[in-house]
Structure formats: C-alpha cells, structure tokens
PDB file of C-alpha atoms in Angstrom:
ATOM      1  CA  UNK G   1     -30.805   3.270   1.208  1.00  0.00           C
ATOM      2  CA  UNK G   2     -29.830   1.425   4.398  1.00  0.00           C
ATOM      3  CA  UNK G   3     -29.849   3.281   7.688  1.00  0.00           C
ATOM      4  CA  UNK G   4     -26.447   4.041   9.211  1.00  0.00           C
ATOM      5  CA  UNK G   5     -25.649   1.951  12.294  1.00  0.00           C
ATOM      6  CA  UNK G   6     -24.105   3.116  15.559  1.00  0.00           C
ATOM      7  CA  UNK G   7     -23.260   1.062  18.622  1.00  0.00           C
ATOM      8  CA  UNK G   8     -24.377   1.618  22.189  1.00  0.00           C
ATOM      9  CA  UNK G   9     -23.325  -0.459  25.186  1.00  0.00           C
ATOM     10  CA  UNK G  10     -24.546  -4.016  25.701  1.00  0.00           C
ATOM     11  CA  UNK G  11     -27.878  -3.962  27.536  1.00  0.00           C
ATOM     12  CA  UNK G  12     -28.447  -0.259  26.879  1.00  0.00           C
ATOM     13  CA  UNK G  13     -31.575  -0.931  24.795  1.00  0.00           C
ATOM     14  CA  UNK G  14     -33.175  -3.463  27.141  1.00  0.00           C
ATOM     15  CA  UNK G  15     -35.848  -1.180  28.613  1.00  0.00           C
ATOM     16  CA  UNK G  16     -36.862   0.586  25.410  1.00  0.00           C
ATOM     17  CA  UNK G  17     -40.153   0.253  23.525  1.00  0.00           C
ATOM     18  CA  UNK G  18     -41.641   1.805  20.363  1.00  0.00           C
ATOM     19  CA  UNK G  19     -42.273   5.477  20.965  1.00  0.00           C
ATOM     20  CA  UNK G  20     -39.567   5.805  23.618  1.00  0.00           C
ATOM     21  CA  UNK G  21     -36.547   8.027  23.098  1.00  0.00           C
ATOM     22  CA  UNK G  22     -32.941   6.970  23.425  1.00  0.00           C
ATOM     23  CA  UNK G  23     -29.953   9.311  23.679  1.00  0.00           C
ATOM     24  CA  UNK G  24     -26.650   8.114  22.284  1.00  0.00           C
ATOM     25  CA  UNK G  25     -23.563   9.835  23.670  1.00  0.00           C
ATOM     26  CA  UNK G  26     -19.786   9.589  23.499  1.00  0.00           C
ATOM     27  CA  UNK G  27     -17.634   8.863  20.425  1.00  0.00           C
ATOM     28  CA  UNK G  28     -20.469   7.176  18.531  1.00  0.00           C
ATOM     29  CA  UNK G  29     -22.703  10.229  18.914  1.00  0.00           C
ATOM     30  CA  UNK G  30     -19.892  12.550  17.829  1.00  0.00           C
ATOM     31  CA  UNK G  31     -19.273  10.388  14.773  1.00  0.00           C
ATOM     32  CA  UNK G  32     -22.984  10.415  13.912  1.00  0.00           C
ATOM     33  CA  UNK G  33     -23.272  14.190  14.204  1.00  0.00           C
ATOM     34  CA  UNK G  34     -19.911  15.550  13.091  1.00  0.00           C
ATOM     35  CA  UNK G  35     -18.886  12.948  10.489  1.00  0.00           C
ATOM     36  CA  UNK G  36     -22.174  11.543   9.203  1.00  0.00           C
ATOM     37  CA  UNK G  37     -23.907  14.892   9.868  1.00  0.00           C
ATOM     38  CA  UNK G  38     -27.159  13.277  10.883  1.00  0.00           C
ATOM     39  CA  UNK G  39     -29.961  15.748  11.525  1.00  0.00           C
ATOM     40  CA  UNK G  40     -33.511  15.610  12.924  1.00  0.00           C
ATOM     41  CA  UNK G  41     -35.843  13.686  10.661  1.00  0.00           C
ATOM     42  CA  UNK G  42     -33.259  11.180   9.406  1.00  0.00           C
ATOM     43  CA  UNK G  43     -33.539   7.444  10.012  1.00  0.00           C
ATOM     44  CA  UNK G  44     -30.883   5.569  11.965  1.00  0.00           C
ATOM     45  CA  UNK G  45     -30.215   2.194  13.585  1.00  0.00           C
ATOM     46  CA  UNK G  46     -28.616   1.803  17.002  1.00  0.00           C
ATOM     47  CA  UNK G  47     -27.376  -1.648  18.012  1.00  0.00           C
ATOM     48  CA  UNK G  48     -26.112  -2.734  21.413  1.00  0.00           C
ATOM     49  CA  UNK G  49     -23.518  -5.127  19.971  1.00  0.00           C
ATOM     50  CA  UNK G  50     -25.252  -8.054  21.671  1.00  0.00           C
ATOM     51  CA  UNK G  51     -28.087  -8.641  19.219  1.00  0.00           C
ATOM     52  CA  UNK G  52     -30.593  -5.827  19.896  1.00  0.00           C
ATOM     53  CA  UNK G  53     -31.283  -3.211  17.239  1.00  0.00           C
ATOM     54  CA  UNK G  54     -33.290  -0.001  17.529  1.00  0.00           C
ATOM     55  CA  UNK G  55     -34.608   1.575  14.338  1.00  0.00           C
ATOM     56  CA  UNK G  56     -35.866   5.097  14.661  1.00  0.00           C
ATOM     57  CA  UNK G  57     -35.783   8.755  13.702  1.00  0.00           C
ATOM     58  CA  UNK G  58     -33.387  11.423  14.930  1.00  0.00           C
ATOM     59  CA  UNK G  59     -35.241  14.035  16.956  1.00  0.00           C
ATOM     60  CA  UNK G  60     -32.268  16.032  18.271  1.00  0.00           C
ATOM     61  CA  UNK G  61     -28.568  16.265  17.468  1.00  0.00           C
ATOM     62  CA  UNK G  62     -25.718  18.057  19.218  1.00  0.00           C
ATOM     63  CA  UNK G  63     -21.941  17.514  19.061  1.00  0.00           C
ATOM     64  CA  UNK G  64     -22.080  15.229  22.109  1.00  0.00           C
ATOM     65  CA  UNK G  65     -25.501  13.562  21.863  1.00  0.00           C
ATOM     66  CA  UNK G  66     -27.913  12.051  19.367  1.00  0.00           C
ATOM     67  CA  UNK G  67     -31.525  11.527  20.472  1.00  0.00           C
ATOM     68  CA  UNK G  68     -33.584   9.003  18.558  1.00  0.00           C
ATOM     69  CA  UNK G  69     -37.268   8.138  18.805  1.00  0.00           C
ATOM     70  CA  UNK G  70     -37.696   4.382  18.623  1.00  0.00           C
ATOM     71  CA  UNK G  71     -39.960   3.080  15.879  1.00  0.00           C
ATOM     72  CA  UNK G  72     -39.008  -0.577  16.094  1.00  0.00           C
ATOM     73  CA  UNK G  73     -36.936  -2.922  18.246  1.00  0.00           C
ATOM     74  CA  UNK G  74     -35.585  -6.179  16.874  1.00  0.00           C
ATOM     75  CA  UNK G  75     -33.434  -8.994  18.220  1.00  0.00           C
ATOM     76  CA  UNK G  76     -30.966 -10.666  15.866  1.00  0.00           C
ATOM     77  CA  UNK G  77     -30.494 -14.291  16.888  1.00  0.00           C
ATOM     78  CA  UNK G  78     -27.064 -15.833  16.674  1.00  0.00           C
ATOM     79  CA  UNK G  79     -26.705 -18.913  14.462  1.00  0.00           C
ATOM     80  CA  UNK G  80     -26.813 -22.328  16.098  1.00  0.00           C
ATOM     81  CA  UNK G  81     -23.502 -23.156  14.424  1.00  0.00           C
ATOM     82  CA  UNK G  82     -20.940 -20.555  15.452  1.00  0.00           C
ATOM     83  CA  UNK G  83     -17.802 -19.967  13.400  1.00  0.00           C
ATOM     84  CA  UNK G  84     -14.606 -18.968  15.206  1.00  0.00           C
ATOM     85  CA  UNK G  85     -11.566 -17.821  13.261  1.00  0.00           C
ATOM     86  CA  UNK G  86      -8.285 -18.776  14.914  1.00  0.00           C
ATOM     87  CA  UNK G  87      -5.910 -16.378  13.199  1.00  0.00           C
ATOM     88  CA  UNK G  88      -2.164 -16.733  13.635  1.00  0.00           C
ATOM     89  CA  UNK G  89      -0.406 -13.426  14.243  1.00  0.00           C
ATOM     90  CA  UNK G  90       1.118 -12.164  11.007  1.00  0.00           C
ATOM     91  CA  UNK G  91       3.291  -9.259   9.959  1.00  0.00           C
ATOM     92  CA  UNK G  92       2.199  -6.245   7.957  1.00  0.00           C
ATOM     93  CA  UNK G  93      -1.279  -6.102   9.508  1.00  0.00           C
ATOM     94  CA  UNK G  94      -2.357  -9.136   7.486  1.00  0.00           C
ATOM     95  CA  UNK G  95      -3.896 -10.646  10.612  1.00  0.00           C
ATOM     96  CA  UNK G  96      -5.978  -7.500  11.183  1.00  0.00           C
ATOM     97  CA  UNK G  97      -7.104  -7.558   7.560  1.00  0.00           C
ATOM     98  CA  UNK G  98      -8.191 -11.169   7.995  1.00  0.00           C
ATOM     99  CA  UNK G  99     -10.321 -10.508  11.083  1.00  0.00           C
ATOM    100  CA  UNK G 100     -11.776  -7.346   9.539  1.00  0.00           C
ATOM    101  CA  UNK G 101     -12.954  -9.150   6.408  1.00  0.00           C
ATOM    102  CA  UNK G 102     -14.121 -12.204   8.346  1.00  0.00           C
ATOM    103  CA  UNK G 103     -16.226  -9.929  10.565  1.00  0.00           C
ATOM    104  CA  UNK G 104     -17.904  -8.355   7.549  1.00  0.00           C
ATOM    105  CA  UNK G 105     -18.628 -11.887   6.294  1.00  0.00           C
ATOM    106  CA  UNK G 106     -20.232 -13.011   9.550  1.00  0.00           C
ATOM    107  CA  UNK G 107     -17.617 -14.583  11.839  1.00  0.00           C
ATOM    108  CA  UNK G 108     -18.863 -15.002  15.419  1.00  0.00           C
ATOM    109  CA  UNK G 109     -15.546 -14.799  17.282  1.00  0.00           C
ATOM    110  CA  UNK G 110     -11.836 -14.522  16.620  1.00  0.00           C
ATOM    111  CA  UNK G 111      -8.855 -15.913  18.513  1.00  0.00           C
ATOM    112  CA  UNK G 112      -5.365 -14.420  18.111  1.00  0.00           C
ATOM    113  CA  UNK G 113      -2.884 -17.295  17.940  1.00  0.00           C
ATOM    114  CA  UNK G 114       0.816 -16.952  18.763  1.00  0.00           C
ATOM    115  CA  UNK G 115       2.023 -19.852  16.625  1.00  0.00           C
ATOM    116  CA  UNK G 116       5.563 -21.185  16.527  1.00  0.00           C
ATOM    117  CA  UNK G 117       6.287 -19.506  13.202  1.00  0.00           C
ATOM    118  CA  UNK G 118       4.564 -16.191  13.898  1.00  0.00           C
ATOM    119  CA  UNK G 119       7.021 -13.370  13.327  1.00  0.00           C
ATOM    120  CA  UNK G 120       4.862 -10.904  15.241  1.00  0.00           C
ATOM    121  CA  UNK G 121       4.940 -11.339  19.017  1.00  0.00           C
ATOM    122  CA  UNK G 122       2.434 -10.063  21.573  1.00  0.00           C
ATOM    123  CA  UNK G 123       4.325  -9.497  24.809  1.00  0.00           C
ATOM    124  CA  UNK G 124       3.694  -7.331  27.870  1.00  0.00           C
ATOM    125  CA  UNK G 125       2.022  -3.976  27.176  1.00  0.00           C
ATOM    126  CA  UNK G 126       2.036  -4.671  23.456  1.00  0.00           C
ATOM    127  CA  UNK G 127      -0.273  -7.643  23.989  1.00  0.00           C
ATOM    128  CA  UNK G 128      -2.964  -5.528  25.636  1.00  0.00           C
ATOM    129  CA  UNK G 129      -2.683  -2.794  22.996  1.00  0.00           C
ATOM    130  CA  UNK G 130      -2.752  -5.304  20.145  1.00  0.00           C
ATOM    131  CA  UNK G 131      -5.815  -7.035  21.563  1.00  0.00           C
ATOM    132  CA  UNK G 132      -7.571  -3.677  21.904  1.00  0.00           C
ATOM    133  CA  UNK G 133      -6.648  -2.878  18.294  1.00  0.00           C
ATOM    134  CA  UNK G 134      -8.193  -6.134  17.081  1.00  0.00           C
ATOM    135  CA  UNK G 135     -11.354  -5.350  19.043  1.00  0.00           C
ATOM    136  CA  UNK G 136     -11.478  -1.895  17.455  1.00  0.00           C
ATOM    137  CA  UNK G 137     -11.029  -3.401  13.981  1.00  0.00           C
ATOM    138  CA  UNK G 138     -13.788  -5.946  14.596  1.00  0.00           C
ATOM    139  CA  UNK G 139     -16.165  -3.294  15.945  1.00  0.00           C
ATOM    140  CA  UNK G 140     -15.620  -1.028  12.946  1.00  0.00           C
ATOM    141  CA  UNK G 141     -16.132  -3.933  10.556  1.00  0.00           C
ATOM    142  CA  UNK G 142     -19.341  -4.962  12.321  1.00  0.00           C
ATOM    143  CA  UNK G 143     -20.622  -1.407  11.934  1.00  0.00           C
ATOM    144  CA  UNK G 144     -19.688  -1.382   8.244  1.00  0.00           C
ATOM    145  CA  UNK G 145     -21.620  -4.617   7.757  1.00  0.00           C
ATOM    146  CA  UNK G 146     -24.582  -3.267   9.784  1.00  0.00           C
ATOM    147  CA  UNK G 147     -24.402  -6.168  12.213  1.00  0.00           C
ATOM    148  CA  UNK G 148     -26.253  -6.123  15.539  1.00  0.00           C
ATOM    149  CA  UNK G 149     -23.611  -8.425  17.053  1.00  0.00           C
ATOM    150  CA  UNK G 150     -19.990  -7.444  17.581  1.00  0.00           C
ATOM    151  CA  UNK G 151     -17.852 -10.601  17.357  1.00  0.00           C
ATOM    152  CA  UNK G 152     -15.903 -11.508  20.464  1.00  0.00           C
ATOM    153  CA  UNK G 153     -12.126 -11.115  20.353  1.00  0.00           C
ATOM    154  CA  UNK G 154     -11.005 -13.842  22.720  1.00  0.00           C
ATOM    155  CA  UNK G 155      -7.785 -13.888  24.692  1.00  0.00           C
ATOM    156  CA  UNK G 156      -4.649 -14.617  22.676  1.00  0.00           C
ATOM    157  CA  UNK G 157      -3.389 -18.176  22.931  1.00  0.00           C
ATOM    158  CA  UNK G 158      -0.154 -19.989  22.266  1.00  0.00           C
ATOM    159  CA  UNK G 159      -0.238 -23.508  20.896  1.00  0.00           C
ATOM    160  CA  UNK G 160      -0.936 -25.284  24.235  1.00  0.00           C
ATOM    161  CA  UNK G 161      -3.981 -23.045  24.725  1.00  0.00           C
ATOM    162  CA  UNK G 162      -5.146 -23.733  21.190  1.00  0.00           C
ATOM    163  CA  UNK G 163      -4.799 -27.469  21.771  1.00  0.00           C
ATOM    164  CA  UNK G 164      -7.196 -27.129  24.722  1.00  0.00           C
ATOM    165  CA  UNK G 165      -9.641 -25.079  22.603  1.00  0.00           C
ATOM    166  CA  UNK G 166      -9.539 -27.711  19.861  1.00  0.00           C
ATOM    167  CA  UNK G 167     -10.346 -30.448  22.355  1.00  0.00           C
ATOM    168  CA  UNK G 168     -13.405 -28.491  23.546  1.00  0.00           C
ATOM    169  CA  UNK G 169     -14.729 -27.560  20.081  1.00  0.00           C
ATOM    170  CA  UNK G 170     -17.416 -29.450  18.192  1.00  0.00           C
ATOM    171  CA  UNK G 171     -15.192 -29.317  15.103  1.00  0.00           C
ATOM    172  CA  UNK G 172     -11.739 -27.837  14.538  1.00  0.00           C
ATOM    173  CA  UNK G 173     -10.404 -27.505  11.012  1.00  0.00           C
ATOM    174  CA  UNK G 174      -6.809 -26.663  10.119  1.00  0.00           C
ATOM    175  CA  UNK G 175      -6.631 -25.009   6.708  1.00  0.00           C
ATOM    176  CA  UNK G 176      -3.542 -26.676   5.305  1.00  0.00           C
ATOM    177  CA  UNK G 177      -2.057 -26.893   1.818  1.00  0.00           C
ATOM    178  CA  UNK G 178      -1.002 -30.522   2.295  1.00  0.00           C
ATOM    179  CA  UNK G 179      -4.471 -31.695   3.300  1.00  0.00           C
ATOM    180  CA  UNK G 180      -6.245 -34.266   1.123  1.00  0.00           C
ATOM    181  CA  UNK G 181      -9.925 -33.640   1.845  1.00  0.00           C
ATOM    182  CA  UNK G 182     -11.509 -30.393   0.601  1.00  0.00           C
ATOM    183  CA  UNK G 183     -12.992 -28.113   3.251  1.00  0.00           C
ATOM    184  CA  UNK G 184     -16.437 -28.471   1.668  1.00  0.00           C
ATOM    185  CA  UNK G 185     -16.301 -32.271   2.053  1.00  0.00           C
ATOM    186  CA  UNK G 186     -15.191 -32.008   5.691  1.00  0.00           C
ATOM    187  CA  UNK G 187     -18.000 -29.611   6.549  1.00  0.00           C
ATOM    188  CA  UNK G 188     -20.664 -31.544   4.662  1.00  0.00           C
ATOM    189  CA  UNK G 189     -19.697 -34.798   6.360  1.00  0.00           C
ATOM    190  CA  UNK G 190     -19.781 -33.174   9.803  1.00  0.00           C
ATOM    191  CA  UNK G 191     -23.053 -31.375   9.111  1.00  0.00           C
ATOM    192  CA  UNK G 192     -24.714 -34.610   8.027  1.00  0.00           C
ATOM    193  CA  UNK G 193     -23.981 -36.294  11.363  1.00  0.00           C
ATOM    194  CA  UNK G 194     -24.141 -33.387  13.839  1.00  0.00           C
ATOM    195  CA  UNK G 195     -26.797 -33.176  16.578  1.00  0.00           C
ATOM    196  CA  UNK G 196     -29.943 -31.362  15.460  1.00  0.00           C
ATOM    197  CA  UNK G 197     -30.248 -29.136  18.533  1.00  0.00           C
ATOM    198  CA  UNK G 198     -27.981 -26.937  20.628  1.00  0.00           C
ATOM    199  CA  UNK G 199     -25.249 -24.434  19.915  1.00  0.00           C
ATOM    200  CA  UNK G 200     -22.194 -25.862  18.187  1.00  0.00           C
ATOM    201  CA  UNK G 201     -18.838 -24.234  17.500  1.00  0.00           C
ATOM    202  CA  UNK G 202     -16.415 -24.717  14.638  1.00  0.00           C
ATOM    203  CA  UNK G 203     -12.827 -23.485  14.788  1.00  0.00           C
ATOM    204  CA  UNK G 204     -11.259 -22.461  11.479  1.00  0.00           C
ATOM    205  CA  UNK G 205      -7.500 -22.416  12.079  1.00  0.00           C
ATOM    206  CA  UNK G 206      -5.209 -20.306   9.876  1.00  0.00           C
ATOM    207  CA  UNK G 207      -1.433 -20.322  10.185  1.00  0.00           C
ATOM    208  CA  UNK G 208       1.090 -17.485   9.759  1.00  0.00           C
ATOM    209  CA  UNK G 209       3.077 -16.512   6.664  1.00  0.00           C
ATOM    210  CA  UNK G 210       5.438 -19.464   7.009  1.00  0.00           C
ATOM    211  CA  UNK G 211       2.657 -21.968   7.587  1.00  0.00           C
ATOM    212  CA  UNK G 212       1.828 -24.127  10.572  1.00  0.00           C
ATOM    213  CA  UNK G 213       4.734 -26.242  11.741  1.00  0.00           C
ATOM    214  CA  UNK G 214       4.451 -30.045  11.396  1.00  0.00           C
ATOM    215  CA  UNK G 215       4.753 -30.385  15.154  1.00  0.00           C
ATOM    216  CA  UNK G 216       1.800 -28.032  15.693  1.00  0.00           C
ATOM    217  CA  UNK G 217      -0.299 -29.887  13.120  1.00  0.00           C
ATOM    218  CA  UNK G 218       0.394 -33.149  14.940  1.00  0.00           C
ATOM    219  CA  UNK G 219      -0.479 -31.713  18.354  1.00  0.00           C
ATOM    220  CA  UNK G 220      -3.706 -30.155  17.095  1.00  0.00           C
ATOM    221  CA  UNK G 221      -4.771 -33.290  15.240  1.00  0.00           C
ATOM    222  CA  UNK G 222      -4.033 -35.416  18.308  1.00  0.00           C
ATOM    223  CA  UNK G 223      -6.475 -33.110  20.167  1.00  0.00           C
ATOM    224  CA  UNK G 224      -9.184 -33.751  17.573  1.00  0.00           C
ATOM    225  CA  UNK G 225      -8.569 -31.272  14.743  1.00  0.00           C
ATOM    226  CA  UNK G 226      -8.752 -32.302  11.093  1.00  0.00           C
ATOM    227  CA  UNK G 227      -6.905 -30.804   8.149  1.00  0.00           C
ATOM    228  CA  UNK G 228      -8.729 -29.510   5.087  1.00  0.00           C
ATOM    229  CA  UNK G 229      -7.784 -28.100   1.716  1.00  0.00           C
ATOM    230  CA  UNK G 230      -9.392 -24.767   0.912  1.00  0.00           C
ATOM    231  CA  UNK G 231      -8.623 -24.679  -2.811  1.00  0.00           C
ATOM    232  CA  UNK G 232      -6.147 -25.393  -5.566  1.00  0.00           C
ATOM    233  CA  UNK G 233      -3.919 -22.417  -4.703  1.00  0.00           C
ATOM    234  CA  UNK G 234      -2.067 -21.321  -1.578  1.00  0.00           C
ATOM    235  CA  UNK G 235      -3.798 -18.289  -0.048  1.00  0.00           C
ATOM    236  CA  UNK G 236      -2.222 -15.587   2.073  1.00  0.00           C
ATOM    237  CA  UNK G 237      -2.854 -15.646   5.809  1.00  0.00           C
ATOM    238  CA  UNK G 238      -5.107 -12.611   5.315  1.00  0.00           C
ATOM    239  CA  UNK G 239      -7.232 -14.385   2.694  1.00  0.00           C
ATOM    240  CA  UNK G 240      -7.619 -17.979   3.879  1.00  0.00           C
ATOM    241  CA  UNK G 241      -9.829 -17.260   6.888  1.00  0.00           C
ATOM    242  CA  UNK G 242     -12.373 -15.063   5.085  1.00  0.00           C
ATOM    243  CA  UNK G 243     -12.523 -17.553   2.201  1.00  0.00           C
ATOM    244  CA  UNK G 244     -13.236 -20.358   4.665  1.00  0.00           C
ATOM    245  CA  UNK G 245     -15.973 -18.286   6.349  1.00  0.00           C
ATOM    246  CA  UNK G 246     -17.727 -17.828   3.000  1.00  0.00           C
ATOM    247  CA  UNK G 247     -17.592 -21.534   2.177  1.00  0.00           C
ATOM    248  CA  UNK G 248     -18.641 -22.641   5.665  1.00  0.00           C
ATOM    249  CA  UNK G 249     -21.539 -20.173   5.766  1.00  0.00           C
ATOM    250  CA  UNK G 250     -22.836 -21.568   2.488  1.00  0.00           C
ATOM    251  CA  UNK G 251     -22.410 -25.251   3.374  1.00  0.00           C
ATOM    252  CA  UNK G 252     -23.923 -24.854   6.843  1.00  0.00           C
ATOM    253  CA  UNK G 253     -26.902 -22.811   5.652  1.00  0.00           C
ATOM    254  CA  UNK G 254     -25.958 -19.725   7.671  1.00  0.00           C
ATOM    255  CA  UNK G 255     -26.703 -17.498   4.677  1.00  0.00           C
ATOM    256  CA  UNK G 256     -30.042 -19.083   3.841  1.00  0.00           C
ATOM    257  CA  UNK G 257     -32.899 -16.576   3.616  1.00  0.00           C
ATOM    258  CA  UNK G 258     -35.990 -17.791   5.489  1.00  0.00           C
ATOM    259  CA  UNK G 259     -38.931 -18.377   3.186  1.00  0.00           C
ATOM    260  CA  UNK G 260     -42.197 -16.566   4.048  1.00  0.00           C
TER     261      UNK G 260
END
C-alpha cells in the first residue's frame, strides 16, 4: 500500500538527511493525526510541493504536530516539456473539475482564462477568492495523486494576456471542434522538430461552455497558436483539458517508465 502524502512548505526539507527528524505542523499535521489517524510506527511521505519528498516513519503524533524520522530523501525532476492548461472560466464548477483532474493526470501549471464567452466573471474580491480556491483544488489533487510538485496556478488572464502568453510559448494549441488536424498529429509533428535540449512549454487552450469566439481564435492564431481536433465528439469544458493532457503525455513520452 502506498504511503499517504502530506505537504510542507517549499524549501522546508532542504537541510534534512536520512536519520534526521522532521516535525510537520499546522493543518496538514492535524489532517494526518485526526483524519488519517497516523500513529508511531507508520510510514508516511512528506513533500515540499517543489519536488522534494521525504519518506520516513512516524515517531510521534499529537493533534498539532507529526514528527517523522527520515529514511530517504528523493527529488522528483520536472519534465523537460511542460504542459500548461489554459482553462476558460466556466459555470457550475466545471472549470475547477477540469483543473482538478488535469492535476491528477500530471499538468504542470494552469491558467484561468476570462474568455469573451465565459459566463463566470472574476472581479474584485471574488477574483482573489476564486484564485485561492483553484490553488486549493490543485493542491488537494496533487496530494491525491501523491505528487511531489504542486502545479502553479498562474494569474488569471483575459484574451489580450493570453495572446501574449501564446506568443511566448513554444507551442500553443487551441482545442477546437472545427479544427482539421488531430491533436496527436500536431504534437507528433512538433515533437519531431523541437530542440533536443532545454525546457519547453506547451499551452493547451480550452474554451468555455459556448466555445471560443471566432475573433479570439483569429487573435490567438495570429500570435502563433494552432487549432487541433481532440476527437470525433464535442467534449465538455471540464473534460477536454484532461483528455488533452492524457494524449499529450503519451505522445511526448512524459509517461514513459525508464528502463533499468
């Protein structure tokens, strides 16, 4: 059975070594003790959300603290090809469902997009609360998936900001029902000609319930984006992004298991 995972702050595991003890406190410790009911002698993983993972044994547990003796420290490297889900704001929490599932499937970052046809609007105090909610959803999903990295929730953008992001990306793909080329073909063609070294970033752009407006498609394509067809059927805004993450991870070899 896999060890449960709890998150500490970024950098909190930097000075640790096998045999050292680390004390987790705050909400994560309370969850470990009062919800998971971890007790001395049980195995647990603690990740800093920035790639470091401690595997060890609980030596003490109280309602506010969990002390673990480190058995092993590992660093989880990020992939050279990073996937970023640009998710248009959608009603009924469909956008949150999309980023939650995409996180479990391995997305590296998400960008909330206030598209022209988005019914949901992030304004004023609501914007800050909504962004914090997305970050909470992503963190919980990363814990569920036992990831050592918590994906970044970037600042929300409107279409002009997305145009700038597209221009800076190595590849930006608009998932669009009127596209001609399949997403697999687009990714394979790009992968065959990409540079062999360095970190690259791919934007996967998903529109709202009503779809991306023709004007937005034109602006994004003028900035360098390409359209791609995900499948034979029209997917919901909550489904398209995760489906694209699965396909891209397979095509780009992100899910390949290293051979001994």
